[in-house]
Amino acid sequence: MVFAAILNVGASVMNGGSGKGAVDFFHGLQVAVMMTLMFNLTQFTWWTCKRSRVGTTLQVHQPTLLVLASAILVNVQPMWILVIGSWSLCCGKCEDIMQQPGCSSTGYTYPPWPNTPHEARTCAAHGGNVFWDESYCTGKILSIFPTVASGWAVQILCTWGGYALMFVGVLQATRLHKKLGRKWRTIRSAHGASPAPAAVEP
């Protein structure tokens, strides 16, 4: 997952505008890595719960459901960014994207398709997309974090919220918190039971 996050930074740092091969490659690879890791983690959690937990289906597989929800949520942002990059869905001003002021009825356009370089793809005024404002559409400004409220909502609720669910689900499945608690109590008990050092006579 850290590797996938590095790929996202790599794509952002190498961002040179819509349609750049390196950007598309990194975004696609990030989605592939994240989906592979997260859904393999879901399988691991399912088998762990099946082996070690008893009760109803919900009691046994509650951690599995949490990790499954995490896998879906964590992949929302990279998949959305991949779609934006693949179809060049960043709405910018006509003069910035096509160097033709008034190229569309709204004054804004998505980058034109390669086979129709002089045909505007009209989009709504105010530009940008769900993650970034219009100033990022030309590729001259690097984009690592969202710059609009909707982008931050996706980042916090889906990405960070997904990781929080993953953390809770894995802890429940492995009972790691209980194992650490027992180990801590054992260490504390052993420390309390150890004899005090003998006093040294003068």
PDB file of N, CA and C in Angstrom, residues 93-158:
ATOM      1  N   LYS A  93     -10.255  26.764 -18.819  1.00  0.00           N
ATOM      2  CA  LYS A  93     -10.666  27.865 -19.684  1.00  0.00           C
ATOM      3  C   LYS A  93     -10.195  27.610 -21.116  1.00  0.00           C
ATOM      4  N   CYS A  94     -11.002  28.078 -22.058  1.00  0.00           N
ATOM      5  CA  CYS A  94     -10.672  27.879 -23.469  1.00  0.00           C
ATOM      6  C   CYS A  94      -9.287  28.411 -23.809  1.00  0.00           C
ATOM      7  N   GLU A  95      -8.954  29.605 -23.273  1.00  0.00           N
ATOM      8  CA  GLU A  95      -7.665  30.202 -23.619  1.00  0.00           C
ATOM      9  C   GLU A  95      -6.492  29.429 -23.042  1.00  0.00           C
ATOM     10  N   ASP A  96      -6.728  28.662 -21.954  1.00  0.00           N
ATOM     11  CA  ASP A  96      -5.654  27.858 -21.361  1.00  0.00           C
ATOM     12  C   ASP A  96      -5.509  26.504 -22.037  1.00  0.00           C
ATOM     13  N   ILE A  97      -6.641  25.905 -22.402  1.00  0.00           N
ATOM     14  CA  ILE A  97      -6.614  24.553 -22.957  1.00  0.00           C
ATOM     15  C   ILE A  97      -6.357  24.562 -24.462  1.00  0.00           C
ATOM     16  N   MET A  98      -7.043  25.453 -25.188  1.00  0.00           N
ATOM     17  CA  MET A  98      -6.956  25.449 -26.648  1.00  0.00           C
ATOM     18  C   MET A  98      -6.403  26.740 -27.227  1.00  0.00           C
ATOM     19  N   GLN A  99      -6.030  27.688 -26.361  1.00  0.00           N
ATOM     20  CA  GLN A  99      -5.552  28.996 -26.820  1.00  0.00           C
ATOM     21  C   GLN A  99      -6.560  29.663 -27.746  1.00  0.00           C
ATOM     22  N   GLN A 100      -7.843  29.415 -27.518  1.00  0.00           N
ATOM     23  CA  GLN A 100      -8.916  30.008 -28.321  1.00  0.00           C
ATOM     24  C   GLN A 100      -9.997  30.537 -27.385  1.00  0.00           C
ATOM     25  N   PRO A 101      -9.938  31.781 -26.966  1.00  0.00           N
ATOM     26  CA  PRO A 101     -10.984  32.330 -26.082  1.00  0.00           C
ATOM     27  C   PRO A 101     -12.363  32.180 -26.714  1.00  0.00           C
ATOM     28  N   GLY A 102     -13.329  31.771 -25.910  1.00  0.00           N
ATOM     29  CA  GLY A 102     -14.695  31.615 -26.409  1.00  0.00           C
ATOM     30  C   GLY A 102     -14.880  30.406 -27.291  1.00  0.00           C
ATOM     31  N   CYS A 103     -14.085  29.371 -27.090  1.00  0.00           N
ATOM     32  CA  CYS A 103     -14.187  28.187 -27.949  1.00  0.00           C
ATOM     33  C   CYS A 103     -15.460  27.387 -27.690  1.00  0.00           C
ATOM     34  N   SER A 104     -16.127  27.650 -26.565  1.00  0.00           N
ATOM     35  CA  SER A 104     -17.362  26.938 -26.257  1.00  0.00           C
ATOM     36  C   SER A 104     -18.377  27.921 -25.681  1.00  0.00           C
ATOM     37  N   SER A 105     -19.591  27.469 -25.517  1.00  0.00           N
ATOM     38  CA  SER A 105     -20.658  28.345 -25.027  1.00  0.00           C
ATOM     39  C   SER A 105     -20.442  28.775 -23.575  1.00  0.00           C
ATOM     40  N   THR A 106     -19.711  27.982 -22.810  1.00  0.00           N
ATOM     41  CA  THR A 106     -19.460  28.318 -21.410  1.00  0.00           C
ATOM     42  C   THR A 106     -18.114  28.996 -21.196  1.00  0.00           C
ATOM     43  N   GLY A 107     -17.273  28.970 -22.230  1.00  0.00           N
ATOM     44  CA  GLY A 107     -15.917  29.497 -22.075  1.00  0.00           C
ATOM     45  C   GLY A 107     -14.970  28.496 -21.459  1.00  0.00           C
ATOM     46  N   TYR A 108     -15.456  27.286 -21.215  1.00  0.00           N
ATOM     47  CA  TYR A 108     -14.637  26.209 -20.631  1.00  0.00           C
ATOM     48  C   TYR A 108     -14.703  24.973 -21.503  1.00  0.00           C
ATOM     49  N   THR A 109     -13.628  24.193 -21.502  1.00  0.00           N
ATOM     50  CA  THR A 109     -13.584  22.972 -22.302  1.00  0.00           C
ATOM     51  C   THR A 109     -12.652  21.945 -21.666  1.00  0.00           C
ATOM     52  N   TYR A 110     -12.971  20.689 -21.915  1.00  0.00           N
ATOM     53  CA  TYR A 110     -12.013  19.632 -21.610  1.00  0.00           C
ATOM     54  C   TYR A 110     -10.954  19.627 -22.712  1.00  0.00           C
ATOM     55  N   PRO A 111      -9.773  19.054 -22.474  1.00  0.00           N
ATOM     56  CA  PRO A 111      -8.791  18.950 -23.551  1.00  0.00           C
ATOM     57  C   PRO A 111      -9.383  18.219 -24.749  1.00  0.00           C
ATOM     58  N   PRO A 112      -9.140  18.687 -25.969  1.00  0.00           N
ATOM     59  CA  PRO A 112      -9.735  18.056 -27.155  1.00  0.00           C
ATOM     60  C   PRO A 112      -9.184  16.656 -27.388  1.00  0.00           C
ATOM     61  N   TRP A 113      -9.957  15.850 -28.102  1.00  0.00           N
ATOM     62  CA  TRP A 113      -9.485  14.515 -28.458  1.00  0.00           C
ATOM     63  C   TRP A 113      -8.381  14.627 -29.498  1.00  0.00           C
ATOM     64  N   PRO A 114      -7.444  13.683 -29.513  1.00  0.00           N
ATOM     65  CA  PRO A 114      -6.326  13.766 -30.475  1.00  0.00           C
ATOM     66  C   PRO A 114      -6.760  13.838 -31.933  1.00  0.00           C
ATOM     67  N   ASN A 115      -7.865  13.144 -32.275  1.00  0.00           N
ATOM     68  CA  ASN A 115      -8.290  13.144 -33.688  1.00  0.00           C
ATOM     69  C   ASN A 115      -9.092  14.377 -34.068  1.00  0.00           C
ATOM     70  N   THR A 116      -9.485  15.192 -33.060  1.00  0.00           N
ATOM     71  CA  THR A 116     -10.182  16.459 -33.338  1.00  0.00           C
ATOM     72  C   THR A 116      -9.561  17.568 -32.489  1.00  0.00           C
ATOM     73  N   PRO A 117      -8.326  17.933 -32.776  1.00  0.00           N
ATOM     74  CA  PRO A 117      -7.598  18.864 -31.911  1.00  0.00           C
ATOM     75  C   PRO A 117      -8.170  20.276 -31.858  1.00  0.00           C
ATOM     76  N   HIS A 118      -9.016  20.642 -32.804  1.00  0.00           N
ATOM     77  CA  HIS A 118      -9.563  21.993 -32.830  1.00  0.00           C
ATOM     78  C   HIS A 118     -11.045  22.035 -32.422  1.00  0.00           C
ATOM     79  N   GLU A 119     -11.551  20.912 -31.939  1.00  0.00           N
ATOM     80  CA  GLU A 119     -12.955  20.841 -31.545  1.00  0.00           C
ATOM     81  C   GLU A 119     -13.058  20.829 -30.018  1.00  0.00           C
ATOM     82  N   ALA A 120     -13.732  21.827 -29.474  1.00  0.00           N
ATOM     83  CA  ALA A 120     -13.852  21.940 -28.015  1.00  0.00           C
ATOM     84  C   ALA A 120     -14.797  20.877 -27.464  1.00  0.00           C
ATOM     85  N   ARG A 121     -14.534  20.480 -26.219  1.00  0.00           N
ATOM     86  CA  ARG A 121     -15.422  19.565 -25.488  1.00  0.00           C
ATOM     87  C   ARG A 121     -16.039  20.379 -24.344  1.00  0.00           C
ATOM     88  N   THR A 122     -17.158  20.990 -24.619  1.00  0.00           N
ATOM     89  CA  THR A 122     -17.771  21.944 -23.680  1.00  0.00           C
ATOM     90  C   THR A 122     -18.018  21.317 -22.313  1.00  0.00           C
ATOM     91  N   CYS A 123     -17.700  22.089 -21.276  1.00  0.00           N
ATOM     92  CA  CYS A 123     -17.969  21.658 -19.911  1.00  0.00           C
ATOM     93  C   CYS A 123     -18.477  22.853 -19.107  1.00  0.00           C
ATOM     94  N   ALA A 124     -18.915  22.598 -17.890  1.00  0.00           N
ATOM     95  CA  ALA A 124     -19.553  23.633 -17.081  1.00  0.00           C
ATOM     96  C   ALA A 124     -18.559  24.717 -16.662  1.00  0.00           C
ATOM     97  N   ALA A 125     -19.078  25.908 -16.456  1.00  0.00           N
ATOM     98  CA  ALA A 125     -18.253  27.013 -15.974  1.00  0.00           C
ATOM     99  C   ALA A 125     -17.700  26.699 -14.588  1.00  0.00           C
ATOM    100  N   HIS A 126     -16.682  27.420 -14.221  1.00  0.00           N
ATOM    101  CA  HIS A 126     -15.912  27.258 -12.984  1.00  0.00           C
ATOM    102  C   HIS A 126     -14.864  26.159 -13.114  1.00  0.00           C
ATOM    103  N   GLY A 127     -15.024  25.259 -14.085  1.00  0.00           N
ATOM    104  CA  GLY A 127     -13.964  24.339 -14.447  1.00  0.00           C
ATOM    105  C   GLY A 127     -13.515  23.375 -13.371  1.00  0.00           C
ATOM    106  N   GLY A 128     -12.312  22.797 -13.633  1.00  0.00           N
ATOM    107  CA  GLY A 128     -11.745  21.819 -12.722  1.00  0.00           C
ATOM    108  C   GLY A 128     -12.456  20.485 -12.798  1.00  0.00           C
ATOM    109  N   ASN A 129     -12.340  19.721 -11.750  1.00  0.00           N
ATOM    110  CA  ASN A 129     -13.061  18.451 -11.630  1.00  0.00           C
ATOM    111  C   ASN A 129     -13.293  18.167 -10.152  1.00  0.00           C
ATOM    112  N   VAL A 130     -13.613  16.940  -9.822  1.00  0.00           N
ATOM    113  CA  VAL A 130     -13.976  16.634  -8.443  1.00  0.00           C
ATOM    114  C   VAL A 130     -12.805  16.793  -7.476  1.00  0.00           C
ATOM    115  N   PHE A 131     -11.562  16.760  -7.992  1.00  0.00           N
ATOM    116  CA  PHE A 131     -10.395  16.836  -7.113  1.00  0.00           C
ATOM    117  C   PHE A 131      -9.649  18.169  -7.185  1.00  0.00           C
ATOM    118  N   TRP A 132      -9.549  18.762  -8.375  1.00  0.00           N
ATOM    119  CA  TRP A 132      -8.703  19.933  -8.540  1.00  0.00           C
ATOM    120  C   TRP A 132      -9.427  21.072  -9.253  1.00  0.00           C
ATOM    121  N   ASP A 133      -8.996  22.285  -8.963  1.00  0.00           N
ATOM    122  CA  ASP A 133      -9.585  23.437  -9.642  1.00  0.00           C
ATOM    123  C   ASP A 133      -8.963  23.606 -11.023  1.00  0.00           C
ATOM    124  N   GLU A 134      -9.488  24.560 -11.764  1.00  0.00           N
ATOM    125  CA  GLU A 134      -9.104  24.718 -13.181  1.00  0.00           C
ATOM    126  C   GLU A 134      -7.632  25.021 -13.391  1.00  0.00           C
ATOM    127  N   SER A 135      -6.955  25.579 -12.385  1.00  0.00           N
ATOM    128  CA  SER A 135      -5.540  25.945 -12.564  1.00  0.00           C
ATOM    129  C   SER A 135      -4.649  24.728 -12.751  1.00  0.00           C
ATOM    130  N   TYR A 136      -5.149  23.527 -12.412  1.00  0.00           N
ATOM    131  CA  TYR A 136      -4.355  22.308 -12.547  1.00  0.00           C
ATOM    132  C   TYR A 136      -4.574  21.606 -13.881  1.00  0.00           C
ATOM    133  N   CYS A 137      -5.465  22.127 -14.719  1.00  0.00           N
ATOM    134  CA  CYS A 137      -5.825  21.425 -15.950  1.00  0.00           C
ATOM    135  C   CYS A 137      -4.747  21.496 -17.021  1.00  0.00           C
ATOM    136  N   THR A 138      -3.874  22.475 -16.971  1.00  0.00           N
ATOM    137  CA  THR A 138      -2.848  22.597 -18.000  1.00  0.00           C
ATOM    138  C   THR A 138      -1.637  21.717 -17.712  1.00  0.00           C
ATOM    139  N   GLY A 139      -1.520  21.204 -16.487  1.00  0.00           N
ATOM    140  CA  GLY A 139      -0.370  20.381 -16.129  1.00  0.00           C
ATOM    141  C   GLY A 139       0.848  21.169 -15.724  1.00  0.00           C
ATOM    142  N   LYS A 140       0.753  22.504 -15.683  1.00  0.00           N
ATOM    143  CA  LYS A 140       1.906  23.325 -15.310  1.00  0.00           C
ATOM    144  C   LYS A 140       2.094  23.389 -13.790  1.00  0.00           C
ATOM    145  N   ILE A 141       1.010  23.102 -13.043  1.00  0.00           N
ATOM    146  CA  ILE A 141       1.076  23.078 -11.585  1.00  0.00           C
ATOM    147  C   ILE A 141       0.929  21.635 -11.133  1.00  0.00           C
ATOM    148  N   LEU A 142       1.816  21.193 -10.267  1.00  0.00           N
ATOM    149  CA  LEU A 142       1.789  19.813  -9.803  1.00  0.00           C
ATOM    150  C   LEU A 142       0.655  19.608  -8.797  1.00  0.00           C
ATOM    151  N   SER A 143       0.046  18.449  -8.863  1.00  0.00           N
ATOM    152  CA  SER A 143      -1.100  18.172  -7.994  1.00  0.00           C
ATOM    153  C   SER A 143      -0.847  16.905  -7.186  1.00  0.00           C
ATOM    154  N   ILE A 144      -0.693  17.044  -5.880  1.00  0.00           N
ATOM    155  CA  ILE A 144      -0.517  15.900  -4.996  1.00  0.00           C
ATOM    156  C   ILE A 144      -1.751  15.718  -4.119  1.00  0.00           C
ATOM    157  N   PHE A 145      -2.277  16.824  -3.584  1.00  0.00           N
ATOM    158  CA  PHE A 145      -3.473  16.766  -2.749  1.00  0.00           C
ATOM    159  C   PHE A 145      -4.614  17.487  -3.460  1.00  0.00           C
ATOM    160  N   PRO A 146      -5.860  17.152  -3.123  1.00  0.00           N
ATOM    161  CA  PRO A 146      -7.009  17.869  -3.710  1.00  0.00           C
ATOM    162  C   PRO A 146      -6.969  19.351  -3.351  1.00  0.00           C
ATOM    163  N   THR A 147      -7.613  20.142  -4.195  1.00  0.00           N
ATOM    164  CA  THR A 147      -7.673  21.582  -3.942  1.00  0.00           C
ATOM    165  C   THR A 147      -9.102  22.096  -3.830  1.00  0.00           C
ATOM    166  N   VAL A 148     -10.079  21.200  -3.943  1.00  0.00           N
ATOM    167  CA  VAL A 148     -11.484  21.595  -3.810  1.00  0.00           C
ATOM    168  C   VAL A 148     -12.145  20.730  -2.745  1.00  0.00           C
ATOM    169  N   ALA A 149     -13.275  21.205  -2.209  1.00  0.00           N
ATOM    170  CA  ALA A 149     -13.931  20.527  -1.085  1.00  0.00           C
ATOM    171  C   ALA A 149     -14.350  19.102  -1.420  1.00  0.00           C
ATOM    172  N   SER A 150     -14.871  18.893  -2.622  1.00  0.00           N
ATOM    173  CA  SER A 150     -15.315  17.543  -2.985  1.00  0.00           C
ATOM    174  C   SER A 150     -14.147  16.564  -3.017  1.00  0.00           C
ATOM    175  N   GLY A 151     -12.990  17.034  -3.458  1.00  0.00           N
ATOM    176  CA  GLY A 151     -11.806  16.179  -3.473  1.00  0.00           C
ATOM    177  C   GLY A 151     -11.368  15.789  -2.073  1.00  0.00           C
ATOM    178  N   TRP A 152     -11.395  16.766  -1.154  1.00  0.00           N
ATOM    179  CA  TRP A 152     -11.035  16.468   0.233  1.00  0.00           C
ATOM    180  C   TRP A 152     -12.054  15.534   0.868  1.00  0.00           C
ATOM    181  N   ALA A 153     -13.331  15.668   0.505  1.00  0.00           N
ATOM    182  CA  ALA A 153     -14.355  14.764   1.037  1.00  0.00           C
ATOM    183  C   ALA A 153     -14.066  13.324   0.625  1.00  0.00           C
ATOM    184  N   VAL A 154     -13.708  13.125  -0.643  1.00  0.00           N
ATOM    185  CA  VAL A 154     -13.361  11.788  -1.117  1.00  0.00           C
ATOM    186  C   VAL A 154     -12.106  11.284  -0.408  1.00  0.00           C
ATOM    187  N   GLN A 155     -11.107  12.163  -0.279  1.00  0.00           N
ATOM    188  CA  GLN A 155      -9.860  11.759   0.371  1.00  0.00           C
ATOM    189  C   GLN A 155     -10.086  11.338   1.817  1.00  0.00           C
ATOM    190  N   ILE A 156     -10.872  12.114   2.563  1.00  0.00           N
ATOM    191  CA  ILE A 156     -11.068  11.841   3.991  1.00  0.00           C
ATOM    192  C   ILE A 156     -12.029  10.670   4.203  1.00  0.00           C
ATOM    193  N   LEU A 157     -13.207  10.727   3.555  1.00  0.00           N
ATOM    194  CA  LEU A 157     -14.224   9.717   3.800  1.00  0.00           C
ATOM    195  C   LEU A 157     -13.878   8.368   3.181  1.00  0.00           C
ATOM    196  N   CYS A 158     -13.379   8.381   1.959  1.00  0.00           N
ATOM    197  CA  CYS A 158     -13.101   7.119   1.268  1.00  0.00           C
ATOM    198  C   CYS A 158     -11.696   6.589   1.572  1.00  0.00           C
TER     199      CYS A 158
END
